[in-house]
Amino acid sequence: MHSFKELSAKFEQQFSQRQFPEHPANLYDPAQYILGIGGKRIRPVLCLLGNELFADLEPDAFHAANAVELFHNFTLIHDDIMDKAPLRRGMPTVHTKYSDSAAILAGDVMLIHSYEHLNKIAGKYRQKIVSVFNRAAREVCEGQQLDMDMEQTAPEQVKYEDYVNMIALKTSVLLAASLQMGAICGGGSEGNQQHLYEFGKNVGIAFQIQDDYLDAFGDPDKFGKQQGGDILVNKKTFLLLKALELCNGTQRQKLHELLQTSPADKVASVLQIFRDCRVDAWAEKEKERFSQIAYEHLDAIAVISGRKQPLRELADFLLVRQH
Amino acid sequence: MHSFKELSAKFEQQFSQRQFPEHPANLYDPAQYILGIGGKRIRPVLCLLGNELFADLEPDAFHAANAVELFHNFTLIHDDIMDKAPLRRGMPTVHTKYSDSAAILAGDVMLIHSYEHLNKIAGKYRQKIVSVFNRAAREVCEGQQLDMDMEQTAPEQVKYEDYVNMIALKTSVLLAASLQMGAICGGGSEGNQQHLYEFGKNVGIAFQIQDDYLDAFGDPDKFGKQQGGDILVNKKTFLLLKALELCNGTQRQKLHELLQTSPADKVASVLQIFRDCRVDAWAEKEKERFSQIAYEHLDAIAVISGRKQPLRELADFLLVRQH
């Protein structure tokens, strides 16, 4: 068994080799570029952790891990085009550095390459792993579409449960599927796979709630981001949507005005309303609720407790971050 | 054994059912839309023909055929964005009718769905079929990139063999792979698969040369397209590239001027130069050369001649078209 850090190094060692042919350079250089600007490689390492929960590391888990990381980067390239994002990890996005056409095509070929990695998996597990991968891949596309649909909707019109569903599809199902794909490589039973999937999915949702909370209430020195960045751009977050539900008529009116007019004291004023309607306390509880579900699923996996230690530590690290 | 027409009806019967979920509608409606505006379904029928060359139709051949047709339509959606094409088969393109973002994402989810069809294929043949599919898919992306690269290059700078290679990747390898995937489903040997692949690839190239020839010299009444459409938009074609190679200094100078200035008699003047440097006769010979290679590979397939009849008829139909 290995720690997250050790598995991360093992993954990077083989993944950092060039993934694509040299030619045509205008197709493969953009694909290689996004892999080169980093990322925490959380999904592929989850895949390896999922394997080690049940058995020694299999080469198949690396094939699955490579597929998942390529898939994730493909979605980043295409999402950045749709969102017209200029920067990713502090560097120019692929469509900014190259062109929209190059970014579309580079994303496409990365998706195809991810299936090439999956096709190397041993016959015994391949069909099931591809099926888990395909479902997550479809759901990530659905999540991105639902997110774009919500962009066009006034925040007052977005239902909280629809928002949770969108976040789960867009960000959590791939984490969950990565763990499950690893579990399949490790020979985990169907029941254990499901518990592991739900663990990953709920950690993902809890993490997103925490991320929204920290953006609003975190210490910028520790958190490393501008406080209230989401508020400044009117981003729909767990906090905003719930605040609109919890607040009284006067607060709602004031919040609505702040969203429309963006005055100089926008962040402070919105935060005051958030505090007044106690959405800060609600967010801590809601994060705790999803964390709880996640840990219950982890507990329910039928392997000895020691094997779960790296996953428990990862969840503790992700969800009890200092702020 | 069935004719092309019969297989076409069999394919359409199952493919015309809705391929995607209803929701999110903004994701799946664009995908369903492009399938609804027709197309000749040549690739999936090639898949079924490839199967019937060796054995009775297998359900697996339909899974492969569905994958190939979804893949082809995915490439059409993304290519139309890159080419900024307003129309496809006389109807608004997906990005025109919906949006660029919707078209990117609908294409992505179609590609994922094509792998879902492949994942239904029986274990015995699945890995090999996915491998053939993946190679063709990568090559189609490479062909599209090479085409965009050539768009940025003066026609005098494009080498003839590079152009043939680009056309083969962009249009012929998927025809070839469709036949080969079918052959695998039918239990064809590796050697026979290769002959069938080369047959498809060379028919594809010959067809493209004929298409370029007919655009310039075909009877518009019979061909159904405006004569010289390619010439009007300075499209790089087999004829133009070869003419630039065959013609003398004066003709090259004149051709260069015509490409730059687009006078009212552009089509007639370019056609005159094409005739003067005998590129029309060359094109007929070149088409014949690739056709010949195709038929030789068909002849070399080790099955009784009668089984090859539908493929021979299809090639005859595609390549000896009246003009």
XYZ file of C-alpha atoms in Angstrom:
646
model
C 0.000 0.000 0.000
C 1.078 3.530 -0.758
C 0.222 7.048 0.358
C -1.424 9.595 -1.918
C 1.950 11.256 -2.373
C 3.707 8.036 -3.341
C 0.981 7.090 -5.826
C 1.088 10.597 -7.216
C 4.809 10.194 -7.923
C 4.271 6.758 -9.467
C 1.543 8.105 -11.722
C 3.522 11.148 -12.790
C 6.600 9.088 -13.573
C 4.856 7.279 -16.422
C 2.373 10.000 -17.369
C 4.982 12.724 -17.812
C 6.356 10.932 -20.869
C 5.009 12.408 -24.091
C 1.494 11.069 -24.622
C 1.090 11.863 -28.293
C 2.890 11.559 -31.640
C 4.985 14.511 -32.848
C 2.985 15.089 -36.052
C 0.837 16.863 -37.002
C 2.332 19.311 -34.509
C -0.643 21.684 -34.729
C -2.886 18.864 -33.493
C -0.750 17.271 -30.789
C 1.199 20.239 -29.379
C -1.949 21.849 -27.889
C -2.870 18.504 -26.312
C 0.606 18.101 -24.837
C 0.597 21.748 -23.714
C -2.364 21.399 -21.349
C -0.856 18.275 -19.788
C 2.332 20.260 -19.202
C 0.736 23.094 -17.239
C 0.159 20.866 -14.256
C -2.872 20.016 -12.231
C -3.021 17.942 -9.084
C -3.737 14.643 -10.865
C -6.309 13.836 -8.186
C -8.523 11.661 -10.415
C -5.838 9.244 -11.628
C -4.458 8.902 -8.095
C -7.994 8.112 -6.880
C -7.977 5.343 -9.449
C -4.773 3.896 -7.992
C -6.103 4.305 -4.434
C -9.288 2.481 -5.442
C -7.156 -0.422 -6.668
C -5.020 -0.551 -3.508
C -8.062 -0.632 -1.287
C -8.557 -4.227 -2.420
C -5.289 -5.564 -3.836
C -1.749 -4.793 -4.954
C -1.444 -2.268 -7.770
C -2.317 -3.675 -11.182
C -0.923 -2.281 -14.465
C -4.586 -1.969 -15.515
C -5.120 0.708 -12.867
C -2.475 2.836 -14.603
C -4.226 2.411 -17.960
C -7.483 3.524 -16.343
C -5.704 6.375 -14.525
C -4.171 7.647 -17.770
C -7.574 7.529 -19.457
C -9.209 9.472 -16.641
C -6.545 12.185 -16.612
C -6.684 12.600 -20.403
C -10.475 12.751 -20.233
C -10.350 15.386 -17.498
C -7.967 17.546 -19.535
C -10.124 17.129 -22.647
C -13.081 18.538 -20.689
C -10.960 21.454 -19.456
C -9.976 22.397 -23.024
C -13.543 22.274 -24.339
C -15.077 23.921 -21.235
C -12.585 26.781 -21.517
C -13.709 27.419 -25.105
C -17.369 27.447 -24.034
C -16.649 29.672 -21.023
C -14.331 31.926 -23.085
C -11.799 31.565 -20.257
C -8.467 33.321 -20.945
C -6.436 31.555 -18.246
C -6.121 28.075 -16.760
C -3.743 27.429 -13.870
C -2.284 30.895 -14.493
C -1.377 30.076 -18.095
C -3.127 30.936 -21.379
C -5.908 28.457 -22.146
C -5.454 26.218 -25.195
C -7.876 28.132 -27.410
C -6.209 31.441 -26.420
C -2.688 30.204 -27.103
C -3.579 28.330 -30.313
C -7.123 28.808 -31.723
C -10.668 27.625 -31.117
C -10.346 25.115 -33.946
C -7.061 23.745 -32.623
C -8.588 23.471 -29.143
C -11.694 21.641 -30.374
C -9.642 19.143 -32.347
C -6.967 18.661 -29.664
C -9.724 17.906 -27.151
C -11.290 15.405 -29.542
C -8.071 13.523 -30.098
C -7.384 13.442 -26.329
C -10.773 11.831 -25.757
C -9.948 9.222 -28.406
C -6.561 8.607 -26.762
C -8.226 8.041 -23.419
C -10.163 5.156 -24.989
C -6.911 3.829 -26.404
C -5.598 3.546 -22.826
C -8.809 1.810 -21.706
C -8.457 -0.651 -24.568
C -5.191 -1.909 -23.047
C -6.958 -3.149 -19.913
C -7.129 -6.929 -19.497
C -10.217 -8.555 -20.979
C -11.652 -9.659 -17.647
C -12.372 -6.115 -16.435
C -12.324 -4.015 -19.603
C -16.031 -3.970 -20.486
C -17.114 -3.056 -16.967
C -14.464 -0.331 -16.633
C -15.362 1.181 -20.007
C -19.010 1.136 -18.977
C -18.267 3.026 -15.725
C -16.059 5.455 -17.661
C -18.704 6.039 -20.365
C -21.428 6.749 -17.851
C -19.268 9.299 -16.041
C -18.176 10.832 -19.357
C -21.786 11.281 -20.476
C -22.738 12.706 -17.097
C -19.877 15.224 -17.162
C -21.202 16.468 -20.535
C -24.701 16.634 -19.067
C -23.375 18.587 -16.073
C -21.608 21.081 -18.321
C -24.822 21.579 -20.337
C -26.913 22.017 -17.174
C -24.345 24.540 -15.932
C -24.650 26.507 -19.196
C -28.449 26.282 -18.956
C -28.311 27.687 -15.399
C -26.071 30.535 -16.577
C -29.060 31.689 -18.599
C -31.407 31.450 -15.615
C -31.906 34.091 -12.908
C -30.497 32.790 -9.581
C -33.953 33.068 -7.980
C -35.256 30.556 -10.539
C -32.634 27.872 -9.914
C -33.840 25.125 -7.582
C -31.343 24.060 -4.924
C -31.655 20.351 -5.693
C -31.107 21.007 -9.422
C -27.943 22.894 -8.527
C -26.660 20.023 -6.355
C -27.404 17.629 -9.199
C -25.516 19.815 -11.685
C -22.467 20.099 -9.402
C -22.503 16.349 -8.802
C -22.535 15.636 -12.540
C -20.020 18.292 -13.473
C -17.456 17.665 -10.772
C -18.172 14.654 -8.547
C -19.110 11.717 -10.744
C -15.670 11.606 -12.361
C -14.015 11.454 -8.921
C -16.426 8.683 -7.970
C -15.915 6.797 -11.234
C -12.126 7.060 -10.892
C -12.316 5.317 -7.527
C -14.696 2.688 -8.887
C -12.534 1.959 -11.933
C -9.609 1.374 -9.577
C -11.766 -0.853 -7.383
C -12.637 -2.992 -10.410
C -8.925 -3.399 -11.216
C -8.397 -4.487 -7.613
C -11.187 -7.073 -7.808
C -13.548 -5.248 -5.388
C -17.082 -6.649 -5.215
C -20.003 -4.821 -6.821
C -21.307 -3.764 -3.394
C -17.925 -2.406 -2.324
C -17.590 -0.596 -5.652
C -20.894 1.147 -5.042
C -19.923 2.268 -1.540
C -16.633 3.585 -2.898
C -18.443 5.401 -5.708
C -20.811 7.075 -3.241
C -17.886 7.980 -0.988
C -16.197 9.776 -3.893
C -19.358 11.472 -5.071
C -20.250 12.850 -1.635
C -16.704 13.965 -0.855
C -16.866 15.845 -4.152
C -20.089 17.646 -3.252
C -18.886 18.452 0.283
C -15.645 19.785 -1.167
C -17.537 22.057 -3.549
C -19.662 23.480 -0.729
C -16.480 24.111 1.269
C -14.887 25.743 -1.774
C -17.851 28.129 -2.105
C -17.733 28.834 1.654
C -14.012 29.582 1.628
C -14.334 31.879 -1.348
C -16.741 33.988 0.716
C -15.583 33.554 4.302
C -12.072 32.060 4.103
C -8.917 33.875 5.139
C -7.453 35.099 1.823
C -3.912 34.726 3.208
C -4.424 31.037 3.953
C -6.815 30.285 1.094
C -4.709 32.059 -1.539
C -7.604 33.542 -3.470
C -9.229 36.950 -3.528
C -12.061 37.026 -0.965
C -15.496 37.170 -2.567
C -14.257 36.419 -6.100
C -17.462 34.432 -6.768
C -19.598 37.309 -5.460
C -17.892 39.833 -7.731
C -18.806 37.859 -10.874
C -22.321 36.902 -9.645
C -21.374 33.231 -9.741
C -24.162 30.906 -8.737
C -22.860 29.140 -5.640
C -24.351 27.031 -2.889
C -24.278 30.129 -0.673
C -26.042 32.494 -3.070
C -28.761 30.027 -4.010
C -29.450 29.077 -0.395
C -29.311 32.707 0.760
C -32.015 33.591 -1.766
C -34.099 30.818 -0.210
C -33.419 31.719 3.447
C -33.541 35.517 3.377
C -36.550 37.740 4.018
C -38.192 40.078 1.498
C -36.009 43.099 2.307
C -32.802 41.070 2.149
C -33.876 39.486 -1.117
C -34.582 42.903 -2.611
C -31.181 44.210 -1.458
C -29.373 41.089 -2.755
C -31.120 41.440 -6.085
C -29.989 45.062 -6.352
C -26.407 44.157 -5.468
C -26.351 41.486 -8.189
C -27.653 43.981 -10.747
C -25.563 47.038 -9.906
C -22.221 45.842 -8.545
C -21.357 48.828 -6.286
C -17.877 49.249 -4.781
C -18.895 47.621 -1.474
C -20.606 44.691 -3.197
C -18.580 41.920 -1.544
C -18.965 43.327 1.997
C -22.682 43.988 1.525
C -23.432 40.548 0.104
C -21.406 38.894 2.886
C -23.422 40.869 5.442
C -26.658 39.507 4.000
C -25.151 36.003 3.931
C -24.349 36.375 7.649
C -27.712 37.946 8.478
C -29.629 35.045 6.985
C -27.124 32.613 8.496
C -26.143 30.956 5.264
C -22.578 30.627 6.630
C -23.738 28.342 9.427
C -25.995 26.489 6.983
C -23.047 25.843 4.612
C -20.950 24.346 7.401
C -23.813 22.034 8.302
C -24.487 21.119 4.677
C -20.838 20.310 4.076
C -20.913 18.203 7.239
C -24.032 16.397 6.028
C -22.414 15.320 2.725
C -19.110 14.504 4.494
C -21.028 12.302 6.898
C -22.649 10.374 4.052
C -19.219 9.972 2.444
C -17.596 8.582 5.612
C -20.521 6.216 6.192
C -19.977 4.721 2.756
C -16.258 4.432 3.420
C -16.996 2.660 6.711
C -19.350 0.261 4.939
C -16.697 -1.052 2.564
C -15.907 -4.587 3.617
C -12.125 -4.485 3.909
C -10.008 -4.120 7.028
C -9.835 -0.618 8.382
C -6.091 -0.232 7.746
C -6.541 -0.461 3.985
C -8.926 2.497 4.089
C -6.393 4.724 5.817
C -5.035 6.530 2.705
C -8.567 7.333 1.489
C -9.633 8.520 4.948
C -6.549 10.737 5.172
C -7.247 12.166 1.731
C -10.849 12.983 2.634
C -9.735 14.512 5.963
C -7.179 16.587 4.091
C -9.664 17.747 1.452
C -12.555 18.457 3.822
C -10.990 19.787 7.007
C -8.785 22.304 5.268
C -7.681 25.204 7.473
C -9.402 28.487 6.775
C -26.364 -12.056 -48.279
C -27.985 -8.721 -48.952
C -27.625 -5.849 -51.380
C -26.447 -2.396 -50.340
C -30.048 -1.212 -50.473
C -31.327 -4.010 -48.273
C -28.585 -3.480 -45.703
C -29.248 0.232 -45.794
C -32.900 -0.406 -44.873
C -31.892 -2.841 -42.107
C -29.466 -0.310 -40.656
C -31.919 2.564 -40.815
C -34.663 0.542 -39.194
C -32.762 0.286 -35.910
C -30.738 3.504 -36.193
C -33.760 5.745 -36.775
C -34.934 5.132 -33.212
C -33.915 7.949 -30.886
C -30.258 7.457 -29.981
C -30.091 9.703 -26.920
C -31.933 10.470 -23.675
C -34.479 13.313 -23.670
C -32.683 15.399 -21.027
C -30.848 17.704 -20.918
C -32.618 18.723 -24.125
C -30.040 21.391 -24.957
C -27.376 18.691 -25.044
C -29.163 15.862 -26.827
C -31.488 17.698 -29.232
C -28.582 19.044 -31.332
C -27.119 15.535 -31.489
C -30.450 14.057 -32.572
C -30.946 16.930 -35.051
C -27.895 16.115 -37.182
C -28.876 12.435 -37.341
C -32.307 13.535 -38.547
C -31.097 15.555 -41.527
C -30.118 12.473 -43.421
C -26.913 11.354 -45.018
C -26.336 8.261 -47.101
C -25.199 6.066 -44.181
C -22.459 4.662 -46.413
C -20.019 3.894 -43.578
C -22.355 1.780 -41.423
C -23.545 -0.146 -44.491
C -19.899 -0.793 -45.400
C -19.584 -2.293 -41.942
C -22.485 -4.665 -42.620
C -21.115 -5.494 -46.087
C -17.728 -6.270 -44.520
C -19.447 -8.738 -42.197
C -21.440 -10.425 -44.992
C -18.347 -10.916 -47.093
C -17.361 -13.664 -44.653
C -20.430 -14.797 -42.715
C -24.076 -14.198 -41.882
C -24.850 -10.838 -40.293
C -23.866 -10.635 -36.623
C -25.564 -8.277 -34.114
C -22.018 -7.044 -33.385
C -21.802 -5.575 -36.882
C -24.790 -3.362 -36.056
C -23.102 -2.153 -32.859
C -20.001 -1.290 -34.876
C -22.129 0.304 -37.617
C -23.939 2.503 -35.099
C -20.610 3.572 -33.607
C -19.195 4.469 -37.010
C -22.231 6.518 -38.026
C -22.268 8.420 -34.715
C -18.544 9.049 -35.045
C -18.983 10.348 -38.600
C -21.716 12.744 -37.508
C -19.624 13.912 -34.553
C -16.846 14.857 -36.995
C -19.338 16.694 -39.214
C -20.564 18.815 -36.274
C -17.060 19.761 -35.129
C -15.693 20.264 -38.677
C -18.602 22.588 -39.479
C -17.695 24.760 -36.464
C -14.055 24.907 -37.567
C -14.997 25.628 -41.189
C -17.695 28.132 -40.136
C -20.066 26.308 -42.516
C -23.637 27.653 -42.454
C -25.295 24.689 -44.179
C -25.044 20.899 -44.156
C -27.210 18.816 -46.474
C -29.182 21.983 -47.219
C -30.074 22.546 -43.569
C -28.562 24.879 -40.957
C -25.466 23.345 -39.355
C -25.684 22.461 -35.655
C -23.632 25.444 -34.452
C -25.747 27.788 -36.622
C -29.060 26.404 -35.392
C -27.999 26.113 -31.729
C -24.628 27.639 -30.747
C -20.924 26.868 -30.951
C -20.953 25.656 -27.341
C -23.954 23.400 -27.910
C -22.304 22.003 -31.040
C -18.986 21.300 -29.283
C -20.709 19.499 -26.424
C -23.193 17.603 -28.603
C -20.277 16.347 -30.705
C -18.434 15.256 -27.573
C -21.354 13.289 -26.218
C -21.899 11.624 -29.615
C -18.297 10.438 -29.618
C -18.801 9.003 -26.133
C -22.005 7.291 -27.290
C -20.177 5.698 -30.188
C -17.869 3.992 -27.660
C -20.933 2.858 -25.740
C -22.071 0.998 -28.882
C -18.607 -0.536 -29.317
C -18.679 -1.698 -25.709
C -21.672 -3.927 -26.515
C -19.643 -6.022 -28.960
C -18.893 -9.573 -27.853
C -15.650 -9.999 -25.929
C -13.974 -12.099 -28.584
C -13.728 -9.272 -31.123
C -14.201 -6.110 -29.059
C -10.570 -5.164 -28.372
C -9.527 -5.578 -32.005
C -12.539 -3.632 -33.302
C -11.981 -0.787 -30.828
C -8.338 -0.695 -31.869
C -9.261 -0.382 -35.573
C -11.853 2.254 -34.695
C -9.424 4.243 -32.528
C -6.749 4.304 -35.194
C -9.203 5.582 -37.798
C -10.616 8.116 -35.325
C -7.144 9.505 -34.582
C -6.319 9.607 -38.271
C -9.520 11.479 -39.126
C -8.514 14.142 -36.559
C -5.024 14.237 -38.076
C -6.530 14.623 -41.555
C -8.715 17.507 -40.414
C -5.686 19.237 -38.871
C -3.583 18.704 -42.016
C -6.459 20.130 -44.063
C -6.556 23.239 -41.847
C -2.760 23.504 -42.095
C -2.993 23.351 -45.903
C -5.654 26.069 -45.880
C -2.926 28.354 -44.565
C -0.474 27.308 -47.274
C -0.280 28.712 -50.810
C -1.355 26.009 -53.307
C 2.071 26.153 -54.974
C 3.641 25.080 -51.673
C 1.450 22.003 -51.132
C 3.122 18.771 -52.234
C 0.898 16.398 -54.182
C 1.721 13.366 -52.014
C 0.955 15.365 -48.841
C -2.426 16.245 -50.313
C -3.192 12.588 -51.146
C -2.197 11.655 -47.609
C -4.468 14.333 -46.130
C -7.444 13.227 -48.247
C -6.848 9.602 -47.322
C -6.817 10.415 -43.606
C -9.726 12.834 -43.716
C -12.093 10.820 -45.891
C -10.853 7.321 -46.762
C -9.568 5.667 -43.598
C -12.997 5.674 -41.982
C -14.511 3.945 -45.026
C -11.675 1.415 -44.883
C -12.001 0.907 -41.122
C -15.773 0.455 -41.424
C -15.225 -2.431 -43.836
C -12.519 -3.916 -41.621
C -14.644 -3.705 -38.473
C -17.380 -5.590 -40.300
C -14.846 -8.152 -41.511
C -13.760 -8.769 -37.912
C -17.391 -9.381 -36.901
C -17.637 -11.882 -39.774
C -14.497 -13.718 -38.652
C -12.369 -12.668 -41.655
C -8.667 -13.476 -41.395
C -6.094 -10.758 -40.718
C -4.858 -10.949 -44.320
C -8.365 -10.641 -45.744
C -9.082 -7.754 -43.385
C -6.052 -5.906 -44.735
C -7.067 -6.424 -48.360
C -10.560 -5.172 -47.540
C -9.120 -2.150 -45.724
C -6.941 -1.257 -48.724
C -9.897 -1.765 -51.063
C -11.917 0.772 -49.049
C -9.086 3.246 -48.730
C -8.299 3.266 -52.456
C -11.954 3.442 -53.505
C -12.171 6.481 -51.224
C -9.224 8.235 -52.857
C -10.420 7.396 -56.389
C -13.878 8.692 -55.481
C -12.413 11.969 -54.252
C -10.429 12.469 -57.470
C -13.603 11.779 -59.459
C -15.504 14.235 -57.269
C -12.946 16.961 -57.975
C -13.033 16.099 -61.705
C -16.840 16.241 -61.881
C -16.937 19.552 -60.036
C -14.802 21.009 -62.831
C -15.773 19.018 -65.941
C -19.028 17.251 -65.052
C -22.390 18.020 -66.619
C -24.129 20.214 -64.004
C -27.520 18.810 -65.047
C -26.455 15.260 -64.283
C -24.066 16.048 -61.423
C -26.486 18.354 -59.628
C -23.884 20.913 -58.540
C -22.791 24.261 -59.887
C -19.934 23.747 -62.345
C -16.606 25.015 -61.011
C -17.819 25.520 -57.430
C -14.401 24.464 -56.149
C -12.670 26.858 -58.557
C -14.795 29.805 -57.413
C -13.707 29.383 -53.771
C -10.044 28.552 -54.618
C -10.447 25.126 -53.061
C -7.317 23.023 -53.156
C -8.241 20.021 -55.272
C -6.380 17.228 -57.004
C -6.829 19.163 -60.261
C -5.510 22.502 -59.044
C -2.473 21.042 -57.286
C -1.556 18.861 -60.257
C -2.180 21.685 -62.738
C 0.285 23.877 -60.856
C 2.810 21.060 -61.243
C 2.123 20.336 -64.936
C 1.685 23.811 -66.363
C 4.344 26.039 -67.910
C 5.535 29.392 -66.560
C 2.977 31.489 -68.432
C 0.091 29.252 -67.411
C 1.262 29.244 -63.789
C 1.436 33.039 -63.795
C -2.089 33.264 -65.257
C -3.454 30.675 -62.800
C -1.893 32.553 -59.924
C -3.548 35.792 -61.083
C -6.929 34.081 -61.422
C -6.684 32.732 -57.843
C -5.836 36.184 -56.524
C -8.312 38.330 -58.449
C -11.422 36.216 -59.123
C -12.615 37.897 -62.368
C -16.082 37.188 -63.812
C -14.723 34.555 -66.239
C -12.661 32.834 -63.555
C -14.214 29.380 -63.955
C -13.942 29.308 -67.740
C -10.374 30.638 -67.671
C -9.161 28.185 -65.047
C -10.849 25.300 -66.891
C -9.066 26.377 -70.078
C -5.706 26.192 -68.322
C -6.684 22.817 -66.829
C -7.400 21.575 -70.363
C -4.291 23.164 -71.843
C -2.033 21.398 -69.375
C -4.101 18.221 -69.762
C -4.911 17.852 -66.107
C -8.348 16.498 -67.115
C -6.774 13.489 -68.814
C -4.364 13.099 -65.912
C -7.253 13.016 -63.400
C -9.022 10.242 -65.311
C -5.822 8.211 -65.322
C -5.135 8.913 -61.639
C -8.648 7.873 -60.667
C -8.159 4.735 -62.738
C -4.849 4.031 -61.001
C -6.400 4.110 -57.504
C -9.477 2.186 -58.711
C -7.182 -0.476 -60.105
C -5.396 -0.854 -56.770
C -8.772 -1.102 -55.031
C -10.067 -3.840 -57.347
C -6.814 -5.799 -57.041
C -7.226 -5.881 -53.280
C -10.846 -6.962 -53.663
C -9.745 -9.752 -56.006
C -7.120 -10.874 -53.508
C -9.632 -11.532 -50.727
C -9.856 -15.273 -50.273
C -13.600 -15.846 -50.470
C -15.635 -17.075 -53.417
C -16.300 -14.448 -56.030
C -20.068 -14.394 -55.480
C -19.715 -13.067 -51.961
C -17.789 -10.065 -53.285
C -20.559 -9.103 -55.683
C -22.265 -6.441 -53.487
C -18.940 -4.720 -52.809
C -17.967 -4.834 -56.474
C -21.320 -3.367 -57.456
C -20.956 -0.620 -54.881
C -17.481 0.296 -56.147
C -18.718 0.210 -59.764
C -21.602 2.459 -58.787
C -19.392 4.914 -56.910
C -16.574 5.049 -59.444
C -18.198 4.774 -62.864
C -20.781 7.449 -62.201
C -22.242 9.088 -65.336
C -20.969 12.557 -66.069
